[in-house]
Coordinates of C-alpha atoms in Angstrom, one line a residue:
Chain E
M1 CA -23.1 -20.0 -8.2
Q2 CA -23.4 -16.6 -6.5
L3 CA -23.4 -15.2 -3.0
T4 CA -23.7 -11.7 -1.5
I5 CA -21.9 -10.5 1.6
I6 CA -24.3 -9.1 4.1
K7 CA -21.8 -8.5 6.9
P8 CA -18.1 -8.7 6.2
G9 CA -16.9 -9.1 9.8
L10 CA -13.5 -8.0 11.0
L11 CA -11.4 -8.8 8.0
S12 CA -12.7 -11.0 5.1
T13 CA -10.6 -11.4 2.0
V14 CA -10.4 -13.6 -1.1
Q15 CA -7.2 -15.7 -1.0
D16 CA -5.7 -18.7 -2.8
L17 CA -2.4 -20.4 -2.0
G18 CA -0.4 -17.3 -2.7
R19 CA 1.7 -15.4 -5.2
R20 CA 5.4 -16.5 -5.7
G21 CA 6.4 -15.2 -9.1
Y22 CA 7.1 -11.6 -8.1
L23 CA 9.0 -11.9 -4.8
S24 CA 12.1 -10.3 -6.4
Q25 CA 10.0 -7.2 -7.0
A26 CA 9.0 -7.2 -3.3
V27 CA 5.5 -8.5 -3.9
P28 CA 4.7 -10.7 -0.9
V29 CA 3.4 -14.2 -1.0
S30 CA 0.0 -13.3 0.6
G31 CA -2.6 -16.1 0.2
A32 CA -4.5 -18.0 2.9
M33 CA -2.8 -17.8 6.3
D34 CA -4.0 -21.3 7.1
T35 CA -3.2 -23.0 3.8
L36 CA -4.2 -26.4 5.1
S37 CA -7.8 -25.4 5.9
A38 CA -8.1 -23.6 2.5
R39 CA -6.8 -26.7 0.7
I40 CA -9.1 -29.1 2.6
A41 CA -12.1 -26.9 1.9
N42 CA -11.3 -27.0 -1.8
I43 CA -10.3 -30.7 -1.9
V44 CA -13.6 -31.9 -0.4
L45 CA -15.5 -30.0 -3.1
G46 CA -13.5 -31.5 -6.0
N47 CA -11.9 -28.0 -6.6
D48 CA -8.3 -27.3 -7.6
E49 CA -6.7 -26.9 -4.2
N50 CA -5.4 -23.5 -5.3
A51 CA -9.0 -22.2 -6.1
A52 CA -9.8 -18.9 -4.5
V53 CA -11.6 -19.1 -1.1
I54 CA -12.8 -16.4 1.4
E55 CA -10.7 -16.1 4.5
F56 CA -12.9 -14.9 7.4
T57 CA -11.3 -13.5 10.6
Y58 CA -13.2 -14.6 13.7
A59 CA -17.0 -14.6 13.4
D60 CA -19.6 -11.9 12.9
S61 CA -19.9 -12.3 9.2
E62 CA -23.0 -13.1 7.2
F63 CA -23.7 -13.9 3.5
K64 CA -26.7 -14.8 1.4
A65 CA -27.0 -17.6 -1.1
D66 CA -28.2 -15.8 -4.3
T67 CA -28.3 -19.2 -6.1
D68 CA -28.1 -22.8 -4.9
L69 CA -24.7 -23.2 -3.4
L70 CA -22.3 -26.1 -3.0
I71 CA -19.8 -25.0 -0.3
A72 CA -17.3 -26.4 2.2
Y73 CA -15.6 -24.7 5.0
A74 CA -12.6 -25.4 7.3
G75 CA -10.6 -23.6 9.9
E76 CA -11.4 -22.8 13.5
G77 CA -12.3 -19.1 13.5
A78 CA -16.0 -19.6 13.3
I79 CA -18.9 -22.1 12.8
L80 CA -21.3 -21.6 9.9
T81 CA -24.9 -21.6 10.8
I82 CA -28.3 -21.3 9.1
N83 CA -31.2 -20.3 11.3
D84 CA -29.0 -21.2 14.4
R85 CA -28.4 -24.7 13.1
K86 CA -24.7 -25.5 12.7
L87 CA -23.4 -26.6 9.4
P88 CA -20.7 -29.4 9.6
A89 CA -17.2 -28.4 8.5
E90 CA -14.7 -30.1 6.2
R91 CA -17.3 -31.7 3.8
P92 CA -19.5 -30.6 0.9
V93 CA -22.7 -28.8 2.0
F94 CA -25.6 -28.0 -0.3
I95 CA -27.4 -24.7 0.5
P96 CA -30.6 -23.8 -1.4
K97 CA -31.1 -20.4 -2.9
D98 CA -32.0 -17.5 -0.5
K99 CA -30.7 -19.0 2.7
V100 CA -28.6 -16.7 4.9
I101 CA -25.5 -18.1 6.4
K102 CA -24.1 -16.6 9.7
L103 CA -20.7 -17.2 11.2
I104 CA -20.8 -17.6 15.0
N105 CA -17.8 -17.7 17.3
S106 CA -16.0 -21.0 17.7
H107 CA -13.7 -19.7 20.5
I108 CA -11.0 -22.0 19.3
G109 CA -9.1 -20.4 16.4
S110 CA -9.2 -17.2 14.4
R111 CA -9.6 -18.0 10.7
T112 CA -12.2 -19.8 8.6
Y113 CA -12.1 -20.6 4.9
L114 CA -15.1 -20.8 2.7
A115 CA -14.8 -22.5 -0.6
I116 CA -17.5 -22.8 -3.2
A117 CA -17.7 -25.4 -6.0
G118 CA -15.7 -24.1 -8.9
G119 CA -13.8 -21.5 -6.7
F120 CA -14.5 -17.8 -6.5
N121 CA -14.3 -15.9 -9.7
V122 CA -11.9 -13.0 -9.2
P123 CA -9.2 -11.9 -11.7
E124 CA -5.8 -13.5 -11.5
I125 CA -3.3 -10.7 -10.8
L126 CA 0.4 -11.5 -11.1
G127 CA -0.3 -15.2 -11.1
S128 CA -2.7 -15.3 -8.1
R129 CA -6.2 -14.4 -6.9
S130 CA -4.9 -13.5 -3.4
T131 CA -5.8 -10.1 -2.0
F132 CA -2.8 -7.9 -1.0
I133 CA -4.5 -4.9 0.7
T134 CA -1.4 -2.7 1.2
A135 CA -0.8 -2.4 -2.5
G136 CA -4.5 -2.7 -3.3
F137 CA -4.5 -5.5 -5.8
G138 CA -5.7 -9.1 -6.0
G139 CA -8.9 -10.7 -4.7
L140 CA -12.0 -8.5 -5.1
E141 CA -10.7 -5.1 -6.2
G142 CA -7.6 -5.4 -4.0
R143 CA -9.5 -4.8 -0.8
A144 CA -11.3 -6.5 2.1
L145 CA -14.9 -7.6 1.4
K146 CA -17.7 -5.2 2.4
A147 CA -21.5 -5.4 2.7
G148 CA -23.1 -5.8 -0.7
D149 CA -20.2 -7.4 -2.5
V150 CA -21.3 -10.1 -4.9
L151 CA -19.1 -13.0 -5.5
L152 CA -19.5 -15.5 -8.4
G153 CA -18.0 -18.9 -8.8
Y154 CA -16.4 -20.5 -11.8
D155 CA -17.8 -23.5 -13.7
L156 CA -17.8 -26.7 -11.7
S157 CA -15.3 -29.5 -12.2
V158 CA -16.8 -33.0 -13.1
V159 CA -16.3 -34.1 -9.5
S160 CA -18.0 -31.0 -8.1
Q161 CA -20.9 -31.5 -10.5
K162 CA -21.4 -35.1 -9.3
I163 CA -21.3 -34.0 -5.7
L164 CA -23.8 -31.3 -6.4
T165 CA -26.1 -33.8 -8.2
Q166 CA -25.9 -36.1 -5.2
L167 CA -26.8 -33.4 -2.6
S168 CA -29.0 -30.9 -4.4
G169 CA -32.7 -30.5 -3.4
N170 CA -34.9 -28.1 -1.5
E171 CA -33.1 -28.4 1.9
V172 CA -29.6 -28.0 3.3
F173 CA -27.9 -31.3 2.8
F174 CA -24.4 -32.6 3.3
T175 CA -22.3 -35.7 2.9
S176 CA -21.8 -38.1 5.8
W177 CA -18.1 -38.3 5.0
S178 CA -15.6 -35.5 5.7
I179 CA -11.9 -34.9 5.9
P180 CA -11.2 -34.0 9.5
I181 CA -8.2 -31.7 9.6
T182 CA -7.5 -32.7 13.2
L183 CA -6.3 -36.1 11.9
L184 CA -3.5 -34.3 10.0
L185 CA -2.5 -32.1 13.0
P186 CA -0.3 -32.9 16.0
V187 CA -2.0 -33.5 19.3
D188 CA -0.3 -30.5 21.0
R189 CA -1.1 -27.6 18.7
K190 CA 0.6 -25.0 20.9
R191 CA 4.0 -26.6 20.4
I192 CA 5.4 -25.2 17.2
R193 CA 8.3 -26.9 15.5
V194 CA 11.1 -24.8 14.2
V195 CA 14.5 -25.2 12.4
P196 CA 17.3 -23.0 13.7
A197 CA 17.8 -20.1 11.3
H198 CA 21.1 -18.8 9.9
E199 CA 21.7 -16.3 12.7
F200 CA 20.7 -18.8 15.5
N201 CA 24.3 -18.7 16.8
W202 CA 24.3 -15.0 17.1
F203 CA 22.1 -15.4 20.3
N204 CA 23.5 -16.1 23.7
G205 CA 23.0 -19.3 25.6
Q206 CA 20.2 -17.9 27.8
A207 CA 18.4 -16.7 24.7
V208 CA 18.5 -20.1 23.1
V209 CA 17.4 -21.8 26.3
D210 CA 14.5 -19.3 26.7
F211 CA 13.5 -19.6 23.1
L212 CA 13.2 -23.4 23.3
S213 CA 11.6 -23.6 26.7
E214 CA 9.6 -20.5 27.7
P215 CA 6.1 -19.8 26.5
F216 CA 5.6 -16.9 24.1
T217 CA 2.3 -15.0 23.9
I218 CA 0.8 -13.6 20.7
G219 CA 0.7 -9.8 21.1
T220 CA -2.2 -7.6 20.1
Q221 CA -0.1 -6.0 17.3
S222 CA -0.5 -9.1 15.2
N223 CA -2.0 -9.3 11.7
R224 CA -1.5 -11.0 8.3
M225 CA 2.0 -9.5 8.0
G226 CA 3.3 -10.9 11.2
Y227 CA 2.8 -11.7 14.9
Q228 CA 4.4 -10.0 17.8
L229 CA 5.6 -12.7 20.2
Q230 CA 5.9 -11.6 23.9
G231 CA 8.2 -13.4 26.3
P232 CA 11.7 -13.1 27.6
A233 CA 14.0 -10.7 25.6
L234 CA 16.4 -12.7 23.5
N235 CA 19.9 -11.2 23.7
R236 CA 22.7 -11.6 21.3
L237 CA 26.4 -12.4 21.5
V238 CA 27.1 -11.2 18.0
K239 CA 26.0 -7.7 17.6
D240 CA 26.7 -7.5 13.8
E241 CA 24.2 -5.7 11.6
L242 CA 22.5 -8.0 9.2
L243 CA 22.2 -6.8 5.6
S244 CA 18.6 -7.1 4.4
T245 CA 18.1 -10.4 2.8
A246 CA 15.1 -12.6 1.8
V247 CA 12.7 -13.8 4.5
M248 CA 9.7 -16.0 4.3
P249 CA 6.4 -16.6 6.1
G250 CA 7.4 -18.6 9.1
T251 CA 10.7 -16.7 9.7
I252 CA 11.1 -15.5 13.3
Q253 CA 13.0 -12.2 13.4
V254 CA 14.5 -10.7 16.6
T255 CA 14.5 -6.9 16.8
G256 CA 17.1 -4.8 18.5
E257 CA 15.3 -4.8 21.8
G258 CA 15.2 -8.6 21.7
S259 CA 11.6 -9.1 20.9
M260 CA 10.4 -11.5 18.3
I261 CA 8.3 -11.2 15.2
L262 CA 6.9 -14.2 13.5
L263 CA 6.4 -13.4 9.8
M264 CA 3.1 -14.5 8.2
A265 CA 1.5 -14.5 4.8
D266 CA 1.7 -10.8 3.9
C267 CA 5.2 -10.3 5.2
Q268 CA 7.8 -8.2 3.4
T269 CA 10.0 -10.2 1.1
T270 CA 13.3 -9.0 2.7
G271 CA 14.2 -8.2 6.2
G272 CA 17.2 -6.9 8.1
Y273 CA 16.7 -8.3 11.6
P274 CA 18.6 -11.4 12.7
R275 CA 16.6 -14.6 12.4
I276 CA 16.6 -17.1 15.2
A277 CA 14.4 -19.8 13.6
Q278 CA 12.1 -20.8 10.8
V279 CA 8.7 -22.3 11.7
V280 CA 8.3 -25.6 9.8
A281 CA 5.9 -25.3 6.9
V282 CA 3.5 -27.9 8.3
D283 CA 3.1 -26.0 11.5
L284 CA 2.4 -22.6 9.9
P285 CA -1.4 -23.4 9.6
L286 CA -1.3 -23.9 13.4
C287 CA 0.2 -20.4 13.8
A288 CA -2.5 -19.0 11.4
Q289 CA -5.2 -20.0 13.9
L290 CA -3.6 -18.3 17.0
K291 CA -5.2 -15.3 18.6
P292 CA -3.7 -12.5 20.6
G293 CA -3.2 -13.9 24.2
D294 CA -2.5 -17.5 23.1
A295 CA 0.7 -18.9 24.4
I296 CA 3.0 -21.2 22.3
Y297 CA 6.2 -23.1 22.8
F298 CA 8.9 -23.8 20.3
T299 CA 10.6 -27.2 19.7
E300 CA 13.7 -27.6 17.6
I301 CA 13.8 -30.2 14.8
T302 CA 16.3 -30.6 12.0
Q303 CA 16.0 -29.2 8.5
H304 CA 15.9 -32.8 7.2
E305 CA 13.0 -33.7 9.6
A306 CA 11.1 -30.5 8.4
E307 CA 11.6 -31.6 4.8
I308 CA 10.2 -35.1 5.5
L309 CA 7.2 -33.6 7.3
Y310 CA 6.6 -31.3 4.3
L311 CA 6.8 -34.2 1.8
E312 CA 4.6 -36.4 3.9
R313 CA 2.0 -33.7 4.2
E314 CA 1.9 -33.2 0.5
Q315 CA 1.6 -36.9 -0.2
E316 CA -1.2 -37.2 2.3
L317 CA -3.1 -34.3 0.7
R318 CA -2.5 -35.8 -2.8
R319 CA -4.0 -39.1 -1.4
L320 CA -7.0 -37.3 0.0
Q321 CA -7.6 -35.5 -3.2
M322 CA -7.5 -38.7 -5.2
A323 CA -9.8 -40.4 -2.7
V324 CA -12.5 -37.7 -3.3
Q325 CA -12.1 -38.1 -7.0
Y326 CA -12.3 -41.9 -6.9
K327 CA -15.5 -41.6 -4.9
F328 CA -17.2 -39.7 -7.7
L329 CA -15.5 -40.8 -10.9
Chain L
M1 CA 16.3 1.0 8.1
N2 CA 18.7 3.0 10.3
R3 CA 21.3 0.3 10.1
I4 CA 21.1 0.3 6.3
S5 CA 21.9 3.9 6.2
K6 CA 24.9 3.3 8.4
L7 CA 26.0 0.5 6.1
M8 CA 25.4 2.7 3.0
R9 CA 27.6 5.3 4.6
N10 CA 30.4 2.8 5.1
H11 CA 30.0 1.7 1.6
H12 CA 30.4 5.2 0.3
K13 CA 33.5 5.7 2.4
Y14 CA 34.8 2.6 0.8
L15 CA 34.1 3.8 -2.7
A16 CA 35.4 7.3 -1.8
G17 CA 38.7 5.7 -0.8
A18 CA 39.1 4.5 -4.3
N19 CA 42.7 5.6 -4.6
N20 CA 44.2 3.2 -2.1
N21 CA 44.9 -0.5 -2.0
K22 CA 41.3 -1.4 -1.8
V23 CA 40.9 -0.7 -5.5
V24 CA 43.3 -3.5 -6.3
A25 CA 41.1 -5.9 -4.3
L26 CA 38.1 -4.7 -6.1
V27 CA 39.6 -5.1 -9.5
M28 CA 40.8 -8.6 -8.6
S29 CA 37.5 -9.7 -7.4
S30 CA 35.9 -8.4 -10.5
A31 CA 38.3 -10.5 -12.6
I32 CA 37.2 -13.7 -10.9
A33 CA 33.6 -12.7 -10.9
T34 CA 32.7 -15.4 -13.4
E35 CA 33.2 -18.0 -10.7
Q36 CA 32.1 -16.3 -7.6
A37 CA 32.3 -18.3 -4.4
F38 CA 29.3 -18.5 -2.2
S39 CA 28.1 -20.4 0.8
I40 CA 24.6 -21.9 1.0
Y41 CA 22.2 -22.0 3.9
Y42 CA 18.8 -23.4 4.6
L43 CA 16.0 -20.8 4.7
S44 CA 12.9 -23.0 4.6
E45 CA 11.7 -26.3 3.2
C46 CA 11.2 -24.4 -0.1
A47 CA 14.2 -22.1 -0.2
V48 CA 17.9 -21.9 0.2
T49 CA 20.0 -18.7 0.3
L50 CA 23.3 -18.3 -1.4
E51 CA 25.6 -15.8 0.4
F52 CA 28.2 -14.2 -1.8
G53 CA 29.8 -11.9 0.8
Q54 CA 29.2 -9.7 3.8
S55 CA 29.3 -6.1 2.6
I56 CA 27.5 -3.7 0.3
N57 CA 29.5 -3.2 -2.8
L58 CA 29.1 -3.1 -6.6
Q59 CA 31.2 -6.3 -7.2
L60 CA 28.9 -8.3 -5.0
L61 CA 25.9 -6.8 -6.7
D62 CA 27.3 -7.9 -10.0
A63 CA 28.1 -11.4 -8.7
V64 CA 24.5 -11.8 -7.4
S65 CA 23.0 -10.5 -10.6
A66 CA 25.3 -12.6 -12.8
Y67 CA 24.5 -15.8 -11.0
N68 CA 20.8 -14.9 -10.9
Q69 CA 20.9 -14.6 -14.7
L70 CA 22.7 -17.9 -15.1
L71 CA 20.2 -19.7 -12.9
H72 CA 17.3 -18.4 -15.0
Q73 CA 19.1 -19.5 -18.1
Q74 CA 19.7 -23.0 -16.7
P75 CA 17.1 -23.7 -14.0
F76 CA 16.8 -27.0 -12.3
H77 CA 13.7 -29.1 -12.2
G78 CA 11.4 -27.6 -9.5
F79 CA 13.0 -24.2 -9.6
N80 CA 10.4 -21.5 -8.8
T81 CA 12.0 -18.1 -8.5
A82 CA 14.9 -16.2 -7.0
I83 CA 15.2 -13.1 -4.7
P84 CA 18.3 -11.0 -5.0
A85 CA 19.4 -8.9 -2.1
Y86 CA 22.6 -7.0 -1.2
T87 CA 24.9 -10.0 -0.8
T88 CA 22.5 -12.9 -1.2
L89 CA 20.4 -14.7 -3.8
T90 CA 17.6 -16.8 -2.3
V91 CA 16.4 -19.6 -4.5
L92 CA 12.9 -20.9 -4.1
F93 CA 11.8 -24.4 -5.3
D94 CA 9.0 -26.9 -5.1
P95 CA 10.2 -29.7 -2.7
V96 CA 7.8 -32.3 -4.2
V97 CA 9.3 -31.8 -7.7
V98 CA 12.9 -31.6 -6.5
S99 CA 12.5 -34.8 -4.4
Q100 CA 11.6 -36.6 -7.6
A101 CA 14.1 -34.8 -9.8
D102 CA 17.2 -36.5 -11.2
L103 CA 19.7 -34.5 -9.0
S104 CA 22.4 -35.9 -6.8
G105 CA 21.8 -35.7 -3.1
A106 CA 19.8 -37.4 -0.4
T107 CA 17.6 -34.4 0.6
C108 CA 16.0 -31.6 -1.3
F109 CA 18.4 -29.2 0.3
D110 CA 21.4 -31.3 -0.9
K111 CA 20.0 -31.8 -4.3
V112 CA 19.4 -28.0 -4.8
S113 CA 22.8 -27.1 -3.1
N114 CA 24.7 -29.5 -5.3
Y115 CA 23.1 -28.3 -8.4
L116 CA 23.7 -24.6 -7.6
Q117 CA 27.4 -25.3 -6.7
R118 CA 28.0 -27.3 -9.9
L119 CA 26.3 -24.6 -12.0
N120 CA 28.7 -22.2 -10.6
Q121 CA 31.8 -24.3 -11.4
H122 CA 30.6 -24.9 -15.0
Q123 CA 29.7 -21.3 -15.5
K124 CA 31.0 -20.0 -18.8
E125 CA 32.0 -16.5 -19.4
L126 CA 28.9 -14.4 -18.9
K127 CA 28.2 -11.8 -21.5
E128 CA 28.8 -8.3 -20.1
T129 CA 25.4 -6.9 -19.2
T130 CA 25.0 -3.2 -19.5
A131 CA 22.9 -1.7 -16.8
T132 CA 19.6 -0.2 -17.7
R133 CA 19.7 3.5 -17.0
I134 CA 16.4 5.2 -16.2
A135 CA 15.6 8.9 -15.8
I136 CA 13.0 9.6 -13.3
P137 CA 11.3 13.0 -13.5
V138 CA 10.9 14.7 -10.2
C139 CA 9.1 17.8 -9.2
Y140 CA 11.2 19.1 -6.3
G141 CA 9.9 21.2 -3.4
S142 CA 6.5 22.9 -2.7
D143 CA 3.7 20.4 -1.8
Y144 CA 5.6 17.7 -3.6
G145 CA 8.6 17.9 -1.4
P146 CA 7.6 19.5 1.8
D147 CA 10.9 19.0 3.5
L148 CA 13.1 20.4 0.8
Q149 CA 13.6 23.7 2.6
E150 CA 14.4 21.9 5.9
V151 CA 17.0 19.7 4.1
A152 CA 18.6 22.8 2.5
D153 CA 18.7 24.7 5.8
L154 CA 20.3 21.8 7.6
H155 CA 23.1 21.6 5.1
R156 CA 23.4 25.4 4.6
L157 CA 22.6 24.9 1.0
S158 CA 20.1 26.7 -1.2
I159 CA 17.1 24.8 -2.5
E160 CA 18.6 25.0 -6.0
E161 CA 21.9 23.5 -4.8
V162 CA 20.1 20.5 -3.1
I163 CA 18.2 19.9 -6.3
E164 CA 21.3 20.1 -8.4
I165 CA 23.3 17.7 -6.1
H166 CA 20.4 15.2 -5.9
S167 CA 19.7 15.3 -9.6
Q168 CA 23.3 15.1 -10.9
A169 CA 24.2 11.8 -9.3
V170 CA 23.8 8.3 -10.8
Y171 CA 22.2 5.9 -8.4
K172 CA 22.5 2.2 -8.4
V173 CA 19.6 -0.1 -7.5
Y174 CA 21.0 -2.7 -5.1
M175 CA 17.8 -4.5 -4.4
I176 CA 14.0 -4.3 -4.3
G177 CA 12.3 -4.8 -0.9
F178 CA 10.2 -3.3 1.8
V179 CA 7.1 -2.8 -0.3
P180 CA 6.4 -3.8 -4.0
G181 CA 8.7 -1.8 -6.3
F182 CA 10.7 -0.1 -3.6
A183 CA 14.4 0.2 -4.6
Y184 CA 17.3 0.4 -2.2
L185 CA 19.6 2.9 -3.9
G186 CA 23.3 3.6 -3.5
G187 CA 25.0 6.8 -4.6
L188 CA 23.6 9.6 -2.6
D189 CA 26.1 12.5 -2.3
E190 CA 27.4 12.8 1.3
R191 CA 26.5 16.5 1.3
L192 CA 22.8 15.4 1.4
E193 CA 23.0 12.9 4.2
T194 CA 20.0 13.8 6.4
P195 CA 18.5 12.2 9.4
R196 CA 14.9 10.9 9.3
K197 CA 12.1 13.0 10.6
S198 CA 11.7 12.8 14.3
S199 CA 8.2 11.5 13.9
P200 CA 7.1 9.6 10.8
R201 CA 4.2 10.8 8.6
K202 CA 1.1 8.7 8.7
K203 CA 0.7 9.0 5.0
V204 CA 3.4 9.6 2.4
P205 CA 2.0 10.0 -1.1
A206 CA 3.0 7.5 -3.7
G207 CA 5.9 8.7 -5.8
S208 CA 7.4 10.8 -3.0
V209 CA 11.2 11.1 -3.2
G210 CA 12.9 11.1 0.1
I211 CA 16.2 11.1 2.0
A212 CA 17.0 9.1 5.1
G213 CA 20.6 9.0 6.3
M214 CA 22.7 8.1 3.3
Q215 CA 19.8 6.6 1.5
T216 CA 17.5 8.2 -1.1
G217 CA 14.5 6.5 -2.5
I218 CA 11.0 6.7 -3.9
Y219 CA 7.8 5.5 -2.2
P220 CA 6.0 3.3 -4.7
M221 CA 2.7 3.5 -2.9
Q222 CA 1.1 5.5 -0.1
T223 CA 2.5 4.2 3.2
P224 CA 3.5 5.7 6.5
G225 CA 7.1 6.9 6.4
G226 CA 9.8 9.0 8.2
W227 CA 11.9 10.1 5.3
Q228 CA 12.6 13.7 4.5
L229 CA 10.5 14.4 1.4
I230 CA 12.2 16.6 -1.2
G231 CA 10.1 15.9 -4.3
R232 CA 7.7 13.6 -6.1
T233 CA 7.6 11.8 -9.3
P234 CA 4.5 11.3 -11.5
V235 CA 6.0 7.9 -12.6
K236 CA 4.4 4.8 -11.2
L237 CA 7.1 2.8 -9.6
F238 CA 4.8 -0.2 -9.3
D239 CA 2.0 -1.1 -11.6
V240 CA 0.4 -4.6 -11.8
N241 CA -0.7 -3.9 -15.4
R242 CA 2.9 -3.9 -16.6
A243 CA 4.8 -7.0 -17.7
Q244 CA 7.4 -6.0 -15.2
P245 CA 5.3 -4.4 -12.4
S246 CA 8.3 -2.9 -10.6
L247 CA 9.8 -0.2 -12.8
L248 CA 13.2 -0.8 -11.2
K249 CA 15.2 -4.0 -10.7
A250 CA 18.5 -4.8 -9.0
G251 CA 21.4 -3.6 -11.1
D252 CA 19.5 -0.7 -12.8
E253 CA 21.0 2.8 -12.7
I254 CA 18.7 5.7 -12.2
M255 CA 18.9 9.5 -12.4
F256 CA 16.5 12.1 -11.2
T257 CA 15.4 14.8 -13.7
P258 CA 13.9 18.0 -12.3
I259 CA 10.5 18.9 -13.8
T260 CA 8.1 21.8 -13.1
E261 CA 4.8 21.5 -11.4
K262 CA 3.1 21.9 -14.8
E263 CA 5.1 19.1 -16.3
F264 CA 4.2 17.0 -13.2
I265 CA 0.5 17.6 -13.8
D266 CA 0.7 17.1 -17.5
F267 CA 2.8 14.0 -17.2
N268 CA 1.3 11.1 -19.1
V269 CA 3.8 8.4 -19.7
D270 CA 3.7 5.7 -22.3
L271 CA 6.1 3.3 -20.6
N272 CA 7.2 1.8 -23.8
V273 CA 8.8 5.1 -24.9
F274 CA 9.8 5.8 -21.4
N275 CA 13.0 7.7 -20.8
R276 CA 15.5 4.9 -21.1
F277 CA 18.9 5.9 -22.4

C-alpha cells in the first residue's frame, strides 16, 4: 500500500510507541503523544500495536491513495473526509486507489493517528520508527512530513489480509464494528490524575492546595517536548537545588518562578527542576489531546492505584486485540 | 543550567580541599562502595529511581556506575533500561512483565524495589573498572571558537594560555543529558570559570566546545545556546550509525587536544581506531 502527502498540515510525523533503549545517552522516548489512539488505530487493523503511524496535528492535511488502502484512524485532532463525506474513526476503512483524503477540524482535540494495514515502512533507528526532529533521525528522514512525501506500508498480517478481503471493492467501505476509545476514557477528561512526585513536599501548603484544586491552562508555548501550564505560582518551602536526574513524559516540573511544565513525548531525559507530580500513564493520552487555552484540573491518586490503572488498561487492550483476531481467524 | 554550574563550583572547592579531613571521608566511602546504600522512590508506573546521595562527587559517580553495571549483569524479569545521573540511577521496567514475575512484593514497585535492594546486599566484589579515556581534537579560536578572545580578555590571559589550561585538564563525564550525546563534565580549571553570554545564540554549530560557569562541554548537535564558544571539534558526539551512538558515557574521562584549522578540515575519523588511550 502507498500514499502521497499532498498537504502536510501543521506538524505531521511518523511515530510508533517510542524509543526506550537509549535514554542513558539522552535520546528521548518520542513516539505517539496519544499512545492510546495510536494503539487502537493499529489494533483494529490487525497490526502490531507498535506499528508506525502518522501523527497529524490538528487538521489541514491531505493525502492521496496511490494504491487501494486499508486504513484506520483515531484521536480527536481531525476528522478524515473524502469528497466532504466523513470517514468513521476507530475501525478499518477501505479506500480505493486515487481517492484524496482531507482532514477537517474536529474542534475537540489536537492529534489524530493514521494507521495503514501492515504499518508504515520507515527504517527502524535505535530500536524505533519514531521521528525525533531535534536530532534529525527516525520516521521519514528524521523530519516532519512535507508535500510530495511517499509513504509505503509493510506486508499485511493474516488478520489485516482477511479484513482487506472483506472490505475491498470499488467504493469506500468500512466495518460496522469499531473500538470506541471513549469507552476506555474517564467521563471527565479535563481531570488529570497524578501521583505526588519525589519533591512534592518541597512545596508549601498553599502550593499543594492550589495544585490540586485550581484550574491550569495550557500555554501557547506547548509542543511535543512539553506543555506550559498557566495558573497560580507554586512556591516552595525547600529551596534546595535539585541535581539533574531522570524525568519521564508525564513529569510535572516547577521552574524557579513557580510555573509548571508538563513533560511530553519528546522531553529531555534528565531535568533539574523540582517535580511536584507525575501524571498517571493512562491519563497521558488525555493530555496529548489538549490544546493551548484548554483548562485542566489535577487529582491525586496513590502510586498503587496508578499501577492498577496501568495494568487494567494493558489487559483491556490485550483483550481488544484478541477480539479482533478471533473475529477473523 | 545555572544551578549546575554553582554545584560544580562547590564540587571543585570540595575536591580542591583535598588535604583536610574530608579526604578521610572520601576514602572511607570508597572502601564500602561495594555495598552502597541508596533509597528508592517512585518515578512512574514504569520506573523507580535509586538515590545514592545528595552531592556531586566522584565516589557517587562510581557507586552509580558500579550498581548500573551490576544490574545489567543481573537484570530482573521485565527490566528495560537504566538512566544514570549525578546521584541517581533510574530503572525502567515493563509493569506487565514485572506483575507476573516471580519476585517478592505485592505491587510492581515493591517487587522491583525488593529485587534492587537484595541485589545490592548480595553484591560481590566488583572488578575495578578502568575509565575509558578519550582525546577530543579541538580547533580553538577563529570562526570555530568566536568567544575565545572574550574569555581570554575576561581572565587577563592570552589566547594561548586559555587553550593550554583548557587542553591540559582531564575531565570526567558525570552524566549524559540535555540532548542526545551531551556530556556533563567535571574538571574545568577555576581560572576559566566564565559566565554565559548575556543573550544566547539562536544556532550553535554541532561540535562547538563551550564554557558556562564552571562547566565545559560540547554541543552534540546544532541547538540554541548561551555558552561561551572557544573551539569546535570535528568529532561527531552523537551518531545513530554507531553501535553506541553517544561517543561519551558516564564515567569516561576526556581530554581536549588542540588541532589546526587544516587538521579540522582534513579530519576524517575511523571511530574504531579513534584516539582512545
